[in-house]
Every structure is written in C-alpha cells, then in structure tokens.
PDB file of C-alpha atoms and ligand atoms in Angstrom:
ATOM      1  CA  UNK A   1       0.000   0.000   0.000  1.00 77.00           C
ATOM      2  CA  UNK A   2       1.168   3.386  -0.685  1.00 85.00           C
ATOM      3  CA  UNK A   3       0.084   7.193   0.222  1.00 89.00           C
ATOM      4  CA  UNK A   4      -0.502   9.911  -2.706  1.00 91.00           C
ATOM      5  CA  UNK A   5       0.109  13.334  -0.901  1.00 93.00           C
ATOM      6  CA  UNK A   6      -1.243  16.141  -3.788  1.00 93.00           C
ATOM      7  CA  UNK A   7       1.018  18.569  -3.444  1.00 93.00           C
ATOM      8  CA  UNK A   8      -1.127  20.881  -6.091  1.00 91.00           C
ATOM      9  CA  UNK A   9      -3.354  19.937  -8.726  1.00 90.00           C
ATOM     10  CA  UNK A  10      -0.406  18.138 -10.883  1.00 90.00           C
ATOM     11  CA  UNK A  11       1.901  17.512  -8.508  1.00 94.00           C
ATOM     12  CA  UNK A  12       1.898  14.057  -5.959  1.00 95.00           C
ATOM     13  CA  UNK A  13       4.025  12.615  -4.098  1.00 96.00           C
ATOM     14  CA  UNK A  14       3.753   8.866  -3.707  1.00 95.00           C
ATOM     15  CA  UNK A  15       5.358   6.838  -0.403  1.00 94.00           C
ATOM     16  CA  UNK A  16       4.687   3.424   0.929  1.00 93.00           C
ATOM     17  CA  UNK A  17       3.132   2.254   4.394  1.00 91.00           C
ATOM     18  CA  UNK A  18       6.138   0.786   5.388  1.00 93.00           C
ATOM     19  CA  UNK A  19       8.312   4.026   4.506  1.00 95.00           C
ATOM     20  CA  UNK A  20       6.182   6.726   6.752  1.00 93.00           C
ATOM     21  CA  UNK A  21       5.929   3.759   9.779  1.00 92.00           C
ATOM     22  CA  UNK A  22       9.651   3.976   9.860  1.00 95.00           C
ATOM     23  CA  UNK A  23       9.490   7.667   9.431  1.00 95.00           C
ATOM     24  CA  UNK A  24       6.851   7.727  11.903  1.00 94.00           C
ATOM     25  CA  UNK A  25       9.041   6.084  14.444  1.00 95.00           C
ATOM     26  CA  UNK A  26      10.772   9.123  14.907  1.00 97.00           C
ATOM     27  CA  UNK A  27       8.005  11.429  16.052  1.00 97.00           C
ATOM     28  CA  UNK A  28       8.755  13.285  19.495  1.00 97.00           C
ATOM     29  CA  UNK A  29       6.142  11.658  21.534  1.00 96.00           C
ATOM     30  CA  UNK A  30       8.095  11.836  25.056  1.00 95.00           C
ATOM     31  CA  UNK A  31      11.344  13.509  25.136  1.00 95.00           C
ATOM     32  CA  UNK A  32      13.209  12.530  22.129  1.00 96.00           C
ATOM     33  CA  UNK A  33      15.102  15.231  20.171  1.00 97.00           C
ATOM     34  CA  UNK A  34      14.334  16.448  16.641  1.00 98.00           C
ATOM     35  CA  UNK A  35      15.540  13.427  14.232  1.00 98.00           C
ATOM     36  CA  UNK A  36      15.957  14.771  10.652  1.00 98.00           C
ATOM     37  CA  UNK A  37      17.398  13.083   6.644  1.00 98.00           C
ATOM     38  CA  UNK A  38      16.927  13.362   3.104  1.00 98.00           C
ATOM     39  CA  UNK A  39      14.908  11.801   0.690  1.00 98.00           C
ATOM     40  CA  UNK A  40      15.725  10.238  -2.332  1.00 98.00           C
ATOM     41  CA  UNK A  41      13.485   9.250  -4.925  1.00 98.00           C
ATOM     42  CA  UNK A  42      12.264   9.056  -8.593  1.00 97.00           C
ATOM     43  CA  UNK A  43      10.840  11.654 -10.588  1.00 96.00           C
ATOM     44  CA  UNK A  44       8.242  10.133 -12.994  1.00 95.00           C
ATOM     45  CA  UNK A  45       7.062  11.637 -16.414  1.00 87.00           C
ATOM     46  CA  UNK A  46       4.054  12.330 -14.897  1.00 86.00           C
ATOM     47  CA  UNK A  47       4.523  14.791 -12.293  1.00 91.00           C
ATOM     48  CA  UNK A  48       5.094  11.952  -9.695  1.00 96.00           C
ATOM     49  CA  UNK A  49       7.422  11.944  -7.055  1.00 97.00           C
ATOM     50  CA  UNK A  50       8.030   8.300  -5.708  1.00 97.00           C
ATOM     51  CA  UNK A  51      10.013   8.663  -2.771  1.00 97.00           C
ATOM     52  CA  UNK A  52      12.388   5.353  -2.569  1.00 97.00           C
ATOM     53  CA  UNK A  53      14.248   5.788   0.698  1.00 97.00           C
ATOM     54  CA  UNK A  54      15.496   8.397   3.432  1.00 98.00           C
ATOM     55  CA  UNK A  55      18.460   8.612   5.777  1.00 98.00           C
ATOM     56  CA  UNK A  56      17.823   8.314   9.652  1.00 98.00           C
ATOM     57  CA  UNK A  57      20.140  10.747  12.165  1.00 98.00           C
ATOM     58  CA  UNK A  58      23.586   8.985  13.148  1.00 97.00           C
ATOM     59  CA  UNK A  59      25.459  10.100  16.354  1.00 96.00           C
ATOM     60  CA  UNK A  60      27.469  12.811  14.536  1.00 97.00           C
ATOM     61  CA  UNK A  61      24.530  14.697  13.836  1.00 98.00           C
ATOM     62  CA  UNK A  62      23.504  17.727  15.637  1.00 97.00           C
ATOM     63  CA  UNK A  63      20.257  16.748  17.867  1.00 97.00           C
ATOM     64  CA  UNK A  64      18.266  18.274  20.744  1.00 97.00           C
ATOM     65  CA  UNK A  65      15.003  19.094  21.794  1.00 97.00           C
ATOM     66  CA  UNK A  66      14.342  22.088  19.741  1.00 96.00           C
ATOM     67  CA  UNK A  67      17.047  21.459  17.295  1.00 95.00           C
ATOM     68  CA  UNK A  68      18.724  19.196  14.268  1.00 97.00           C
ATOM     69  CA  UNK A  69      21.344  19.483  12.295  1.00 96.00           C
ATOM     70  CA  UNK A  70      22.833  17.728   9.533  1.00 96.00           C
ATOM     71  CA  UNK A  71      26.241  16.949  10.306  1.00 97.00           C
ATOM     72  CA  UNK A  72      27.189  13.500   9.680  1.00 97.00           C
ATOM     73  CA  UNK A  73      28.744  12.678   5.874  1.00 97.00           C
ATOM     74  CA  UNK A  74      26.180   9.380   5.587  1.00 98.00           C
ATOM     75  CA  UNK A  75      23.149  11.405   4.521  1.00 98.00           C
ATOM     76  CA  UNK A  76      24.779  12.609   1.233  1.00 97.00           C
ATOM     77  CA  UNK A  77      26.314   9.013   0.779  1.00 98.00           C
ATOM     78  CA  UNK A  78      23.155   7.417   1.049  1.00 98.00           C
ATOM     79  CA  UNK A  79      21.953  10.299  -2.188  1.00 98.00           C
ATOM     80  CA  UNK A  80      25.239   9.552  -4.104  1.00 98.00           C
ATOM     81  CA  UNK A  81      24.801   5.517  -3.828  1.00 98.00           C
ATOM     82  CA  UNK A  82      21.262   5.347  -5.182  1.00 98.00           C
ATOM     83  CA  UNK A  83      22.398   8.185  -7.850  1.00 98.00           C
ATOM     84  CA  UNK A  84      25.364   6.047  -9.309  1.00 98.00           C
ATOM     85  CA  UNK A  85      23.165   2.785  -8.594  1.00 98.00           C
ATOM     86  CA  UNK A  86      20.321   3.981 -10.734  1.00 98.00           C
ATOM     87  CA  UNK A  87      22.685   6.047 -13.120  1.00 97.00           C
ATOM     88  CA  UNK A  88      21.088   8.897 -12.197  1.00 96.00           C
ATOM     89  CA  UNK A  89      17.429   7.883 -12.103  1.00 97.00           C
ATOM     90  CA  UNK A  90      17.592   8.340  -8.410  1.00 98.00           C
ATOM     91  CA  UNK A  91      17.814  11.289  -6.732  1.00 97.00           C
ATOM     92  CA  UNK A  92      17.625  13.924  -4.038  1.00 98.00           C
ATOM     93  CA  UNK A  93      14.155  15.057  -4.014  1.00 98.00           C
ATOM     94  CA  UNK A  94      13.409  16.392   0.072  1.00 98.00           C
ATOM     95  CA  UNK A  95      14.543  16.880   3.393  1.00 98.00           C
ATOM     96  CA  UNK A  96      12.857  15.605   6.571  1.00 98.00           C
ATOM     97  CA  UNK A  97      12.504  16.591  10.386  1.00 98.00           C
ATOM     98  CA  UNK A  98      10.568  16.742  13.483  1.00 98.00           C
ATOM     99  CA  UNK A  99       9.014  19.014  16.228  1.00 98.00           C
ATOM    100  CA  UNK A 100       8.020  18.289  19.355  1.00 97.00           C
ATOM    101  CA  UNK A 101       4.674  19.894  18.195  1.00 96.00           C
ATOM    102  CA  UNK A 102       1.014  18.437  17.525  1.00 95.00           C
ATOM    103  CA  UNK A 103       0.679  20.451  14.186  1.00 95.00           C
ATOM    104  CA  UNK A 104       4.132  21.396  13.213  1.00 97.00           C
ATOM    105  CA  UNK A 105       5.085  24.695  11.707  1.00 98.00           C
ATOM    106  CA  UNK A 106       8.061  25.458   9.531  1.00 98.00           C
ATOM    107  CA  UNK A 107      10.715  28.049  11.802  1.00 97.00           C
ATOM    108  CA  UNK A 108      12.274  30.810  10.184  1.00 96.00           C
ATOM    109  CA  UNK A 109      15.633  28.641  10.878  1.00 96.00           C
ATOM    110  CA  UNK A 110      14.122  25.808   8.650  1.00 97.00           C
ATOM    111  CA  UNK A 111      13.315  28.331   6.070  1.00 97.00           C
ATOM    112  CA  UNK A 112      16.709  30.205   6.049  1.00 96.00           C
ATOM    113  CA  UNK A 113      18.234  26.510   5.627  1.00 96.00           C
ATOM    114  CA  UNK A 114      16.032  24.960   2.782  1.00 97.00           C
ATOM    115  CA  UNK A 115      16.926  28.198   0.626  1.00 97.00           C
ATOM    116  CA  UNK A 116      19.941  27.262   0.880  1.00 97.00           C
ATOM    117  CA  UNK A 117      19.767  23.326  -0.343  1.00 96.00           C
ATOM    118  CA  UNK A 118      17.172  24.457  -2.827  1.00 97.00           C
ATOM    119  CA  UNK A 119      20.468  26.705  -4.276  1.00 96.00           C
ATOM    120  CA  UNK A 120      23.076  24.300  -3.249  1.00 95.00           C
ATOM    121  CA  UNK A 121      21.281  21.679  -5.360  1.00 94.00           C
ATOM    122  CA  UNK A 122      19.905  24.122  -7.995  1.00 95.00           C
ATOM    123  CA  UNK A 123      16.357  22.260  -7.224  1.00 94.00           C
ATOM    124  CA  UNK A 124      13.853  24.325  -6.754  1.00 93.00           C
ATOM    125  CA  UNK A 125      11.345  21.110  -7.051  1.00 94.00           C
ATOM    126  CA  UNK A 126      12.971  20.287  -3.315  1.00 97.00           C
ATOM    127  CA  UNK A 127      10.505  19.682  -0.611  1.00 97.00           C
ATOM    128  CA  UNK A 128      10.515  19.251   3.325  1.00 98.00           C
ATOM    129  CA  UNK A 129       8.752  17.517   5.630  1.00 98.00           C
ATOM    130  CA  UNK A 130       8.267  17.913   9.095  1.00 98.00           C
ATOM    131  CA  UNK A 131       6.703  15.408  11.111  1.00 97.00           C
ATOM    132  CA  UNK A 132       5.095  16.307  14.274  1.00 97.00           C
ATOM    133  CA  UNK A 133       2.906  14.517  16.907  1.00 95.00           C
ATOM    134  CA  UNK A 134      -0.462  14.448  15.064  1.00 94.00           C
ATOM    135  CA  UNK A 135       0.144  15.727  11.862  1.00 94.00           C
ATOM    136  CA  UNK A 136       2.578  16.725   9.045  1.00 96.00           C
ATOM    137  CA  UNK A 137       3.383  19.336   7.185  1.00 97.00           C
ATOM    138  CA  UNK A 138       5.007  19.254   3.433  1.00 97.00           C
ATOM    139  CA  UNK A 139       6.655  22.633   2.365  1.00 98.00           C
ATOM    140  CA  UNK A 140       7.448  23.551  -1.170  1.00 97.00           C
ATOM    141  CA  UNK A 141       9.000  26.427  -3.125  1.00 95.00           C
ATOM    142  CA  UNK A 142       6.357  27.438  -5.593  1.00 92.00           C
ATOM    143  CA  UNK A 143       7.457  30.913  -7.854  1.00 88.00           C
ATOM    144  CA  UNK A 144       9.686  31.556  -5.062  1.00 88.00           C
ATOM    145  CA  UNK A 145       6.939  31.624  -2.563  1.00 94.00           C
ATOM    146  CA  UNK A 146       6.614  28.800   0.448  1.00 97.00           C
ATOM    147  CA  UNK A 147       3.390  26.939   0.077  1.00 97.00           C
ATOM    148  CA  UNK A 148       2.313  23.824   2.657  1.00 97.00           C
ATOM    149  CA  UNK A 149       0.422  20.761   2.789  1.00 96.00           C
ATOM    150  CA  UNK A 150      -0.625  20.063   5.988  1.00 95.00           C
ATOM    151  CA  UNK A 151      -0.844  15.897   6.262  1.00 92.00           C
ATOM    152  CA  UNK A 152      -3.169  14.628   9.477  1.00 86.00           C
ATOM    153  CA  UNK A 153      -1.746  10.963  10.111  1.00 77.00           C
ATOM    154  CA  UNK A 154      -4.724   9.868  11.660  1.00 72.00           C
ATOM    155  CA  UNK A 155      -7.462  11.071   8.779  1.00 74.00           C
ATOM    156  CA  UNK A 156      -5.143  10.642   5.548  1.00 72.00           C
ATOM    157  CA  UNK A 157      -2.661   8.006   6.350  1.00 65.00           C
ATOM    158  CA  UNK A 158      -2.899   6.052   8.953  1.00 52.00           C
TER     159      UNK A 158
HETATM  160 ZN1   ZN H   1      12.252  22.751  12.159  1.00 93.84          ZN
END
C-alpha cells in the first residue's frame, strides 16, 4: 500500500506504508530530540514523485530538543549511492525533520536553511517535511513563494 500526498493539482508525491511507519518512528512523543534526513526518490514523467528511501540521524549529527542538524557525511552518501546505482534515475528530491509539536510549523531557521539546499542543489522542485505529533506538514517552493500541505496521520494516512 502506498500514500498519494497532492502537493497541487499536478503535482503528488507517492510513499509506501512501510516508509512513513519507519518515518513515523521518529516522532517526538516523550522527550526525544528532533531526528531529521533526506529523501531520495524518482521523478516520474508524470509529475510523480516516488520517494524510494530516506536517511535516519547517526550520532554525529547535531540533535536536541528544539534542534537538528545535519552533520554526519552518511546522509549525502546514502543520495550519491542510489544516484550512481540507478545512473542517475535516483535522486535527491526532500529533506525531513521533526518538532516536538502536535501540528508542526516550519521556523524561520528551517526556512533560512532549505533556501539554501534548494540553491546548493539548484532544485527548486525540493521539498521538506516535518513530522510532528499528530500531523505533518510538506513545504514547497512554488514561484519563489513557500506553500504547505498540511498531512493529518490519523485522517489521511494512517
Ligand atoms: Zn524545524
């Protein structure tokens, strides 16, 4: 089984059951810190975005309460495996955290920091996901504005 999250009218992304359990682990449901990755994934013809796999923290990341950083190198091994693997076919496509929030909102932190992978990677398709305690939220760069898609696990996915 498999979740379409419409991003617009054109635009979905597509993820499996098993893939947003394991992201779902993560959530900050006592007093875990913020856990955080990257996505990788296929872009199909068809405005689809399957997402294939994402990186979990490692100790040499950068986590507390209210905080996570990448730091560790495995993250943008993890991209440049499936992107040789797949000669190409695979890809970066997102970037994923938490909050210790029910509905999570986007920081002005988070927003200064996705600018910069969206011009780091010269991917202004990028999106993010945070994951919070009862629902999501997907952000996207849309004619250089921020747009969301807010995700409630219990109603649309779970
Ligand atoms: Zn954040």
């Amino acid at each position: 089984m498999c979740a379409k999250i419409f991003l617009n009218k054109t635009t979905v992304i597509e993820i499996n059951n098993e893939l947003i359990e394991n992201l779902l682990c993560f959530r900050q449901l006592g007093n875990e810190p913020e856990s955080g990755g990257v996505f990788v994934g296929k872009r199909l013809f068809n405005e689809t975005i399957l997402i294939v796999d994402f990186s979990k923290p490692s100790k040499k990341d950068f986590q507390r309460r209210y905080h996570f950083s990448k730091k560790s190198s495995h993250h943008q091994k993890l991209v440049d495996e499936h992107f040789t693997e797949s000669q190409g076919y695979i890809s970066l496509i997102g970037e994923w955290h938490t909050h210790p929030e029910e509905i999570p909102i986007a920081s002005r932190v988070d927003k200064r920091s996705w600018n910069k992978i969206i011009e780091e990677n010269k991917d202004e398709r990028l999106f993010f996901l945070i994951i919070g305690n009862k629902s999501c939220a997907i952000y996207f760069r849309e004619l250089t504005k921020w747009r969301t898609v807010e995700i409630n696990l219990e109603r649309d996915l779970i």
